[in-house]
CSV table of C-alpha atoms in Angstrom, one decimal:
chain,number,residue,atom,x,y,z
H,1,UNK,CA,-31.5,50.9,-11.1
H,2,UNK,CA,-34.1,52.0,-8.4
H,3,UNK,CA,-37.3,50.0,-8.1
H,4,UNK,CA,-38.2,50.9,-5.0
H,5,UNK,CA,-39.1,54.5,-3.6
H,6,UNK,CA,-38.6,55.5,0.1
H,7,UNK,CA,-41.4,58.1,1.0
H,8,UNK,CA,-42.0,60.2,4.4
H,9,UNK,CA,-45.7,59.5,4.7
H,10,UNK,CA,-46.0,61.8,7.8
H,11,UNK,CA,-43.3,63.3,9.8
H,12,UNK,CA,-41.1,60.7,11.2
H,13,UNK,CA,-43.0,57.5,9.3
H,14,UNK,CA,-41.7,56.3,6.3
H,15,UNK,CA,-42.8,53.7,3.5
H,16,UNK,CA,-40.7,51.8,1.4
H,17,UNK,CA,-42.9,50.8,-1.7
H,18,UNK,CA,-42.5,48.6,-4.9
H,19,UNK,CA,-45.0,48.3,-7.7
H,20,UNK,CA,-45.4,44.6,-8.4
H,21,UNK,CA,-45.1,43.7,-11.9
H,22,UNK,CA,-42.4,46.2,-12.8
H,23,UNK,CA,-39.0,44.5,-12.0
H,24,UNK,CA,-36.5,42.8,-14.5
H,25,UNK,CA,-37.1,39.7,-13.0
H,26,UNK,CA,-40.7,39.2,-13.0
H,27,UNK,CA,-40.6,36.9,-16.0
H,28,UNK,CA,-38.4,34.6,-14.1
H,29,UNK,CA,-40.2,34.7,-11.1
H,30,UNK,CA,-43.1,33.4,-12.6
H,31,UNK,CA,-40.9,30.9,-14.6
H,32,UNK,CA,-40.2,29.7,-10.9
H,33,UNK,CA,-43.8,29.1,-10.0
H,34,UNK,CA,-44.8,32.2,-8.5
H,35,UNK,CA,-46.3,35.5,-8.8
H,36,UNK,CA,-44.2,38.7,-8.6
H,37,UNK,CA,-47.2,40.4,-6.3
H,38,UNK,CA,-46.7,42.3,-3.1
H,39,UNK,CA,-47.3,39.4,-0.9
H,40,UNK,CA,-44.0,37.4,-2.8
H,41,UNK,CA,-42.0,40.6,-2.6
H,42,UNK,CA,-42.8,40.6,1.5
H,43,UNK,CA,-41.5,36.8,1.4
H,44,UNK,CA,-38.4,38.1,-0.4
H,45,UNK,CA,-37.8,40.7,2.2
H,46,UNK,CA,-38.4,38.3,4.9
H,47,UNK,CA,-35.8,35.9,3.3
H,48,UNK,CA,-33.1,38.7,2.9
H,49,UNK,CA,-33.5,39.8,6.5
H,50,UNK,CA,-33.2,36.8,8.0
H,51,UNK,CA,-30.3,35.6,5.9
H,52,UNK,CA,-28.3,38.7,5.3
H,53,UNK,CA,-29.6,41.3,7.3
H,54,UNK,CA,-30.4,40.1,10.8
H,55,UNK,CA,-29.9,43.4,12.4
H,56,UNK,CA,-33.1,44.7,10.6
H,57,UNK,CA,-35.2,42.2,12.1
H,58,UNK,CA,-38.2,43.9,14.2
H,59,UNK,CA,-37.3,47.4,12.9
H,60,UNK,CA,-40.4,47.9,10.6
H,61,UNK,CA,-43.6,46.4,9.5
H,62,UNK,CA,-45.0,44.7,6.3
H,63,UNK,CA,-48.2,45.7,4.7
H,64,UNK,CA,-48.2,44.3,1.1
H,65,UNK,CA,-51.1,44.1,-1.3
H,66,UNK,CA,-51.6,42.4,-4.3
H,67,UNK,CA,-50.1,45.1,-6.5
H,68,UNK,CA,-47.5,46.8,-4.3
H,69,UNK,CA,-45.1,45.7,-1.6
H,70,UNK,CA,-44.8,47.9,1.4
H,71,UNK,CA,-42.7,48.0,4.4
H,72,UNK,CA,-43.1,51.0,6.9
H,73,UNK,CA,-41.9,52.2,10.2
H,74,UNK,CA,-40.1,55.0,11.8
H,75,UNK,CA,-36.6,53.9,11.2
H,76,UNK,CA,-35.4,55.5,8.2
H,77,UNK,CA,-32.1,53.9,8.1
H,78,UNK,CA,-33.5,50.2,8.5
H,79,UNK,CA,-35.9,50.9,5.5
H,80,UNK,CA,-32.9,52.6,3.2
H,81,UNK,CA,-30.9,49.2,3.9
H,82,UNK,CA,-33.9,46.9,2.9
H,83,UNK,CA,-34.2,49.1,0.1
H,84,UNK,CA,-30.5,48.5,-1.0
H,85,UNK,CA,-31.0,44.7,-0.7
H,86,UNK,CA,-34.2,44.3,-2.6
H,87,UNK,CA,-32.7,46.6,-5.7
H,88,UNK,CA,-30.2,44.2,-5.9
H,89,UNK,CA,-32.4,41.2,-6.1
H,90,UNK,CA,-34.9,43.0,-8.0
H,91,UNK,CA,-32.7,43.6,-10.8
H,92,UNK,CA,-30.2,40.6,-10.9
H,93,UNK,CA,-32.0,37.2,-12.2
H,94,UNK,CA,-29.3,34.8,-11.1
H,95,UNK,CA,-29.6,36.2,-7.7
H,96,UNK,CA,-33.3,36.0,-7.3
H,97,UNK,CA,-32.9,32.5,-8.7
H,98,UNK,CA,-30.7,31.6,-6.0
H,99,UNK,CA,-33.0,33.3,-3.4
H,100,UNK,CA,-36.0,31.5,-4.4
H,101,UNK,CA,-34.2,28.1,-4.9
H,102,UNK,CA,-32.4,28.1,-1.5
H,103,UNK,CA,-35.5,29.7,0.4
H,104,UNK,CA,-37.6,26.8,-0.7
H,105,UNK,CA,-34.8,24.4,0.0
H,106,UNK,CA,-34.6,25.5,3.5
H,107,UNK,CA,-38.6,25.1,3.8
H,108,UNK,CA,-39.5,28.7,3.2
H,109,UNK,CA,-43.2,29.1,1.7
H,110,UNK,CA,-43.7,32.3,-0.4
H,111,UNK,CA,-47.2,33.5,0.0
H,112,UNK,CA,-48.0,34.5,-3.2
């Protein structure tokens, strides 16, 4: 299942996009006290990068909005790796539950 899309916005510049509110885990996210908006998904991406893919740190930037998650930059490979990580979490309720629980237990605050 591909919930995100990686597009080339201008030659050599890429954006990874997710329409907030369109994932199979949205109801679970709300049940756990969060709003599955673009800012929440930025938090998910930050947690995934810091805990599972530290080599991605600093290789792209974030520009979320209420209705959309966006990561962007010139490193297509890094954005593609982030896309793969986010697709797994966005489609797997158990995985999302663990991510939120573990992140909050370590003091991470989602900005949703």
